[in-house]
PDB file of N, CA and C in Angstrom:
ATOM      1  N   MET R1429     136.454 106.963 148.493  1.00 74.00           N
ATOM      2  CA  MET R1429     136.249 106.661 147.088  1.00 74.00           C
ATOM      3  C   MET R1429     134.739 106.684 146.810  1.00 74.00           C
ATOM      4  N   GLU R1430     134.355 107.329 145.734  1.00 81.00           N
ATOM      5  CA  GLU R1430     132.940 107.444 145.371  1.00 81.00           C
ATOM      6  C   GLU R1430     132.513 106.229 144.547  1.00 81.00           C
ATOM      7  N   MET R1431     131.355 105.678 144.904  1.00 84.00           N
ATOM      8  CA  MET R1431     130.820 104.523 144.176  1.00 84.00           C
ATOM      9  C   MET R1431     130.085 105.020 142.936  1.00 84.00           C
ATOM     10  N   ILE R1432     130.262 104.328 141.846  1.00 83.00           N
ATOM     11  CA  ILE R1432     129.535 104.684 140.634  1.00 83.00           C
ATOM     12  C   ILE R1432     128.461 103.634 140.381  1.00 83.00           C
ATOM     13  N   THR R1433     127.417 104.054 139.707  1.00 82.00           N
ATOM     14  CA  THR R1433     126.338 103.140 139.361  1.00 82.00           C
ATOM     15  C   THR R1433     126.471 102.772 137.895  1.00 82.00           C
ATOM     16  N   ILE R1434     126.521 101.489 137.631  1.00 76.00           N
ATOM     17  CA  ILE R1434     126.628 101.013 136.261  1.00 76.00           C
ATOM     18  C   ILE R1434     125.240 100.554 135.829  1.00 76.00           C
ATOM     19  N   PRO R1435     124.722 101.126 134.735  1.00 75.00           N
ATOM     20  CA  PRO R1435     123.369 100.739 134.312  1.00 75.00           C
ATOM     21  C   PRO R1435     123.318  99.280 133.862  1.00 75.00           C
ATOM     22  N   LYS R1436     122.158  98.694 134.055  1.00 78.00           N
ATOM     23  CA  LYS R1436     121.937  97.320 133.619  1.00 78.00           C
ATOM     24  C   LYS R1436     122.067  97.273 132.100  1.00 78.00           C
ATOM     25  N   GLY R1437     122.824  96.348 131.606  1.00 79.00           N
ATOM     26  CA  GLY R1437     123.050  96.251 130.174  1.00 79.00           C
ATOM     27  C   GLY R1437     121.927  95.536 129.445  1.00 79.00           C
ATOM     28  N   GLY R1438     121.955  95.660 128.173  1.00 76.00           N
ATOM     29  CA  GLY R1438     121.004  94.943 127.334  1.00 76.00           C
ATOM     30  C   GLY R1438     119.756  95.733 127.027  1.00 76.00           C
ATOM     31  N   ARG R1439     119.024  95.222 126.110  1.00 75.00           N
ATOM     32  CA  ARG R1439     117.791  95.837 125.648  1.00 75.00           C
ATOM     33  C   ARG R1439     116.623  95.232 126.429  1.00 75.00           C
ATOM     34  N   PRO R1440     115.626  96.033 126.768  1.00 76.00           N
ATOM     35  CA  PRO R1440     114.469  95.439 127.454  1.00 76.00           C
ATOM     36  C   PRO R1440     113.746  94.459 126.534  1.00 76.00           C
ATOM     37  N   PRO R1441     113.100  93.433 127.104  1.00 78.00           N
ATOM     38  CA  PRO R1441     112.414  92.451 126.264  1.00 78.00           C
ATOM     39  C   PRO R1441     111.307  93.100 125.440  1.00 78.00           C
ATOM     40  N   LYS R1442     111.191  92.662 124.205  1.00 85.00           N
ATOM     41  CA  LYS R1442     110.164  93.198 123.318  1.00 85.00           C
ATOM     42  C   LYS R1442     108.809  92.602 123.681  1.00 85.00           C
ATOM     43  N   GLN R1443     107.791  93.430 123.672  1.00 90.00           N
ATOM     44  CA  GLN R1443     106.436  92.979 123.960  1.00 90.00           C
ATOM     45  C   GLN R1443     105.690  92.834 122.635  1.00 90.00           C
ATOM     46  N   TYR R1444     105.135  91.663 122.391  1.00 95.00           N
ATOM     47  CA  TYR R1444     104.412  91.404 121.151  1.00 95.00           C
ATOM     48  C   TYR R1444     102.913  91.501 121.415  1.00 95.00           C
ATOM     49  N   THR R1445     102.219  92.245 120.568  1.00 96.00           N
ATOM     50  CA  THR R1445     100.779  92.413 120.743  1.00 96.00           C
ATOM     51  C   THR R1445     100.040  91.179 120.241  1.00 96.00           C
ATOM     52  N   ASP R1446      98.834  90.990 120.759  1.00 96.00           N
ATOM     53  CA  ASP R1446      98.009  89.878 120.292  1.00 96.00           C
ATOM     54  C   ASP R1446      97.668  90.044 118.815  1.00 96.00           C
ATOM     55  N   THR R1447      97.499  91.279 118.371  1.00 97.00           N
ATOM     56  CA  THR R1447      97.189  91.536 116.959  1.00 97.00           C
ATOM     57  C   THR R1447      98.324  91.062 116.065  1.00 97.00           C
ATOM     58  N   PHE R1448      99.560  91.402 116.433  1.00 97.00           N
ATOM     59  CA  PHE R1448     100.724  90.986 115.651  1.00 97.00           C
ATOM     60  C   PHE R1448     100.843  89.468 115.629  1.00 97.00           C
ATOM     61  N   LEU R1449     100.717  88.847 116.797  1.00 97.00           N
ATOM     62  CA  LEU R1449     100.865  87.392 116.866  1.00 97.00           C
ATOM     63  C   LEU R1449      99.734  86.672 116.144  1.00 97.00           C
ATOM     64  N   ALA R1450      98.527  87.250 116.146  1.00 97.00           N
ATOM     65  CA  ALA R1450      97.412  86.649 115.406  1.00 97.00           C
ATOM     66  C   ALA R1450      97.696  86.686 113.907  1.00 97.00           C
ATOM     67  N   ALA R1451      98.310  87.780 113.433  1.00 97.00           N
ATOM     68  CA  ALA R1451      98.674  87.877 112.017  1.00 97.00           C
ATOM     69  C   ALA R1451      99.734  86.835 111.665  1.00 97.00           C
ATOM     70  N   ILE R1452     100.701  86.642 112.548  1.00 97.00           N
ATOM     71  CA  ILE R1452     101.732  85.619 112.320  1.00 97.00           C
ATOM     72  C   ILE R1452     101.085  84.236 112.301  1.00 97.00           C
ATOM     73  N   ALA R1453     100.132  83.988 113.204  1.00 97.00           N
ATOM     74  CA  ALA R1453      99.442  82.692 113.254  1.00 97.00           C
ATOM     75  C   ALA R1453      98.705  82.423 111.946  1.00 97.00           C
ATOM     76  N   GLU R1454      98.071  83.453 111.378  1.00 97.00           N
ATOM     77  CA  GLU R1454      97.376  83.288 110.096  1.00 97.00           C
ATOM     78  C   GLU R1454      98.368  82.987 108.977  1.00 97.00           C
ATOM     79  N   GLU R1455      99.495  83.698 108.963  1.00 97.00           N
ATOM     80  CA  GLU R1455     100.514  83.442 107.939  1.00 97.00           C
ATOM     81  C   GLU R1455     101.074  82.032 108.077  1.00 97.00           C
ATOM     82  N   TYR R1456     101.216  81.563 109.312  1.00 96.00           N
ATOM     83  CA  TYR R1456     101.806  80.251 109.568  1.00 96.00           C
ATOM     84  C   TYR R1456     100.911  79.119 109.058  1.00 96.00           C
ATOM     85  N   LYS R1457      99.621  79.399 108.895  1.00 95.00           N
ATOM     86  CA  LYS R1457      98.706  78.387 108.357  1.00 95.00           C
ATOM     87  C   LYS R1457      99.018  78.056 106.894  1.00 95.00           C
ATOM     88  N   ILE R1458      99.551  79.042 106.157  1.00 96.00           N
ATOM     89  CA  ILE R1458      99.755  78.851 104.720  1.00 96.00           C
ATOM     90  C   ILE R1458     101.207  79.005 104.269  1.00 96.00           C
ATOM     91  N   MET R1459     102.092  79.429 105.192  1.00 97.00           N
ATOM     92  CA  MET R1459     103.482  79.685 104.818  1.00 97.00           C
ATOM     93  C   MET R1459     104.425  78.934 105.754  1.00 97.00           C
ATOM     94  N   SER R1460     105.628  78.682 105.266  1.00 96.00           N
ATOM     95  CA  SER R1460     106.659  78.078 106.109  1.00 96.00           C
ATOM     96  C   SER R1460     107.330  79.179 106.927  1.00 96.00           C
ATOM     97  N   ARG R1461     108.114  78.763 107.903  1.00 97.00           N
ATOM     98  CA  ARG R1461     108.855  79.749 108.712  1.00 97.00           C
ATOM     99  C   ARG R1461     109.799  80.560 107.839  1.00 97.00           C
ATOM    100  N   ALA R1462     110.433  79.910 106.888  1.00 98.00           N
ATOM    101  CA  ALA R1462     111.366  80.610 105.995  1.00 98.00           C
ATOM    102  C   ALA R1462     110.641  81.661 105.157  1.00 98.00           C
ATOM    103  N   GLU R1463     109.447  81.327 104.688  1.00 98.00           N
ATOM    104  CA  GLU R1463     108.674  82.289 103.885  1.00 98.00           C
ATOM    105  C   GLU R1463     108.235  83.487 104.735  1.00 98.00           C
ATOM    106  N   ILE R1464     107.807  83.225 105.958  1.00 98.00           N
ATOM    107  CA  ILE R1464     107.421  84.323 106.846  1.00 98.00           C
ATOM    108  C   ILE R1464     108.626  85.206 107.148  1.00 98.00           C
ATOM    109  N   ALA R1465     109.775  84.588 107.371  1.00 98.00           N
ATOM    110  CA  ALA R1465     111.004  85.345 107.639  1.00 98.00           C
ATOM    111  C   ALA R1465     111.352  86.254 106.468  1.00 98.00           C
ATOM    112  N   ALA R1466     111.211  85.749 105.256  1.00 98.00           N
ATOM    113  CA  ALA R1466     111.524  86.556 104.076  1.00 98.00           C
ATOM    114  C   ALA R1466     110.566  87.739 103.945  1.00 98.00           C
ATOM    115  N   VAL R1467     109.282  87.515 104.213  1.00 97.00           N
ATOM    116  CA  VAL R1467     108.289  88.586 104.105  1.00 97.00           C
ATOM    117  C   VAL R1467     108.574  89.698 105.113  1.00 97.00           C
ATOM    118  N   HIS R1468     108.961  89.319 106.334  1.00 96.00           N
ATOM    119  CA  HIS R1468     109.165  90.300 107.409  1.00 96.00           C
ATOM    120  C   HIS R1468     110.621  90.758 107.537  1.00 96.00           C
ATOM    121  N   HIS R1469     111.501  90.236 106.689  1.00 97.00           N
ATOM    122  CA  HIS R1469     112.924  90.610 106.687  1.00 97.00           C
ATOM    123  C   HIS R1469     113.587  90.342 108.045  1.00 97.00           C
ATOM    124  N   VAL R1470     113.323  89.141 108.586  1.00 96.00           N
ATOM    125  CA  VAL R1470     113.937  88.723 109.841  1.00 96.00           C
ATOM    126  C   VAL R1470     114.504  87.317 109.650  1.00 96.00           C
ATOM    127  N   SER R1471     115.198  86.821 110.668  1.00 97.00           N
ATOM    128  CA  SER R1471     115.767  85.476 110.584  1.00 97.00           C
ATOM    129  C   SER R1471     114.708  84.419 110.914  1.00 97.00           C
ATOM    130  N   ILE R1472     114.988  83.199 110.505  1.00 97.00           N
ATOM    131  CA  ILE R1472     114.077  82.083 110.794  1.00 97.00           C
ATOM    132  C   ILE R1472     113.956  81.854 112.308  1.00 97.00           C
ATOM    133  N   PRO R1473     115.047  81.944 113.093  1.00 97.00           N
ATOM    134  CA  PRO R1473     114.883  81.801 114.547  1.00 97.00           C
ATOM    135  C   PRO R1473     113.967  82.871 115.164  1.00 97.00           C
ATOM    136  N   THR R1474     113.946  84.061 114.593  1.00 96.00           N
ATOM    137  CA  THR R1474     113.030  85.095 115.078  1.00 96.00           C
ATOM    138  C   THR R1474     111.589  84.673 114.842  1.00 96.00           C
ATOM    139  N   VAL R1475     111.308  84.147 113.658  1.00 97.00           N
ATOM    140  CA  VAL R1475     109.958  83.665 113.351  1.00 97.00           C
ATOM    141  C   VAL R1475     109.599  82.498 114.272  1.00 97.00           C
ATOM    142  N   ALA R1476     110.549  81.623 114.537  1.00 97.00           N
ATOM    143  CA  ALA R1476     110.299  80.501 115.440  1.00 97.00           C
ATOM    144  C   ALA R1476     109.915  81.008 116.829  1.00 97.00           C
ATOM    145  N   ARG R1477     110.560  82.094 117.281  1.00 96.00           N
ATOM    146  CA  ARG R1477     110.223  82.681 118.577  1.00 96.00           C
ATOM    147  C   ARG R1477     108.804  83.228 118.562  1.00 96.00           C
ATOM    148  N   TRP R1478     108.439  83.937 117.467  1.00 97.00           N
ATOM    149  CA  TRP R1478     107.079  84.475 117.350  1.00 97.00           C
ATOM    150  C   TRP R1478     106.049  83.350 117.408  1.00 97.00           C
ATOM    151  N   ILE R1479     106.332  82.256 116.710  1.00 97.00           N
ATOM    152  CA  ILE R1479     105.408  81.123 116.679  1.00 97.00           C
ATOM    153  C   ILE R1479     105.295  80.485 118.062  1.00 97.00           C
ATOM    154  N   ARG R1480     106.424  80.359 118.756  1.00 96.00           N
ATOM    155  CA  ARG R1480     106.402  79.786 120.103  1.00 96.00           C
ATOM    156  C   ARG R1480     105.560  80.654 121.044  1.00 96.00           C
ATOM    157  N   ILE R1481     105.725  81.974 120.956  1.00 96.00           N
ATOM    158  CA  ILE R1481     104.948  82.878 121.803  1.00 96.00           C
ATOM    159  C   ILE R1481     103.463  82.775 121.461  1.00 96.00           C
ATOM    160  N   ALA R1482     103.142  82.712 120.167  1.00 97.00           N
ATOM    161  CA  ALA R1482     101.745  82.576 119.748  1.00 97.00           C
ATOM    162  C   ALA R1482     101.162  81.251 120.258  1.00 97.00           C
ATOM    163  N   LYS R1483     101.950  80.180 120.234  1.00 96.00           N
ATOM    164  CA  LYS R1483     101.489  78.894 120.768  1.00 96.00           C
ATOM    165  C   LYS R1483     101.261  79.000 122.273  1.00 96.00           C
ATOM    166  N   ASP R1484     102.169  79.671 122.975  1.00 95.00           N
ATOM    167  CA  ASP R1484     102.024  79.837 124.422  1.00 95.00           C
ATOM    168  C   ASP R1484     100.751  80.615 124.770  1.00 95.00           C
ATOM    169  N   ARG R1485     100.349  81.531 123.903  1.00 95.00           N
ATOM    170  CA  ARG R1485      99.136  82.321 124.135  1.00 95.00           C
ATOM    171  C   ARG R1485      97.885  81.642 123.575  1.00 95.00           C
ATOM    172  N   GLY R1486      98.043  80.443 123.002  1.00 95.00           N
ATOM    173  CA  GLY R1486      96.910  79.675 122.516  1.00 95.00           C
ATOM    174  C   GLY R1486      96.386  80.098 121.159  1.00 95.00           C
ATOM    175  N   MET R1487      97.172  80.826 120.393  1.00 95.00           N
ATOM    176  CA  MET R1487      96.747  81.297 119.071  1.00 95.00           C
ATOM    177  C   MET R1487      97.020  80.268 117.978  1.00 95.00           C
ATOM    178  N   ILE R1488      97.923  79.341 118.250  1.00 94.00           N
ATOM    179  CA  ILE R1488      98.279  78.282 117.308  1.00 94.00           C
ATOM    180  C   ILE R1488      98.175  76.973 118.081  1.00 94.00           C
ATOM    181  N   PRO R1489      97.474  75.983 117.526  1.00 90.00           N
ATOM    182  CA  PRO R1489      97.411  74.682 118.212  1.00 90.00           C
ATOM    183  C   PRO R1489      98.811  74.115 118.407  1.00 90.00           C
ATOM    184  N   ASN R1490      99.041  73.496 119.515  1.00 82.00           N
ATOM    185  CA  ASN R1490     100.368  72.967 119.840  1.00 82.00           C
ATOM    186  C   ASN R1490     100.554  71.579 119.257  1.00 82.00           C
ATOM    187  N   GLU R1491     100.509  71.487 117.950  1.00 74.00           N
ATOM    188  CA  GLU R1491     100.696  70.219 117.244  1.00 74.00           C
ATOM    189  C   GLU R1491     101.712  70.430 116.135  1.00 74.00           C
ATOM    190  N   ARG R1492     102.269  69.357 115.647  1.00 67.00           N
ATOM    191  CA  ARG R1492     103.270  69.468 114.573  1.00 67.00           C
ATOM    192  C   ARG R1492     102.593  69.819 113.248  1.00 67.00           C
ATOM    193  N   LYS R1493     103.259  70.710 112.510  1.00 60.00           N
ATOM    194  CA  LYS R1493     102.790  71.069 111.178  1.00 60.00           C
ATOM    195  C   LYS R1493     103.372  70.053 110.193  1.00 60.00           C
ATOM    196  N   PRO R1494     102.578  69.557 109.228  1.00 63.00           N
ATOM    197  CA  PRO R1494     103.111  68.587 108.259  1.00 63.00           C
ATOM    198  C   PRO R1494     104.267  69.186 107.460  1.00 63.00           C
ATOM    199  N   SER R1495     105.227  68.364 107.136  1.00 63.00           N
ATOM    200  CA  SER R1495     106.366  68.800 106.326  1.00 63.00           C
ATOM    201  C   SER R1495     105.922  69.074 104.915  1.00 63.00           C
ATOM    202  N   ARG R1496     106.602  70.008 104.285  1.00 60.00           N
ATOM    203  CA  ARG R1496     106.262  70.336 102.891  1.00 60.00           C
ATOM    204  C   ARG R1496     107.116  69.560 101.948  1.00 60.00           C
TER     205      ARG R1496
END
């Protein structure tokens, strides 16, 4: 019996550039996650991921943003 190779499923992880994340960090200074999501036509959890990555790279201080 011949063995078949099944390719690894899923999409490779997306790589975010420092330029993109710096732009998100600037928007986050003046906009809420929901507003950023609307501008970029993505979901709020996607924006939350971008913000988390930017925080991990030190582009956004790791402190709580005041509620609006």
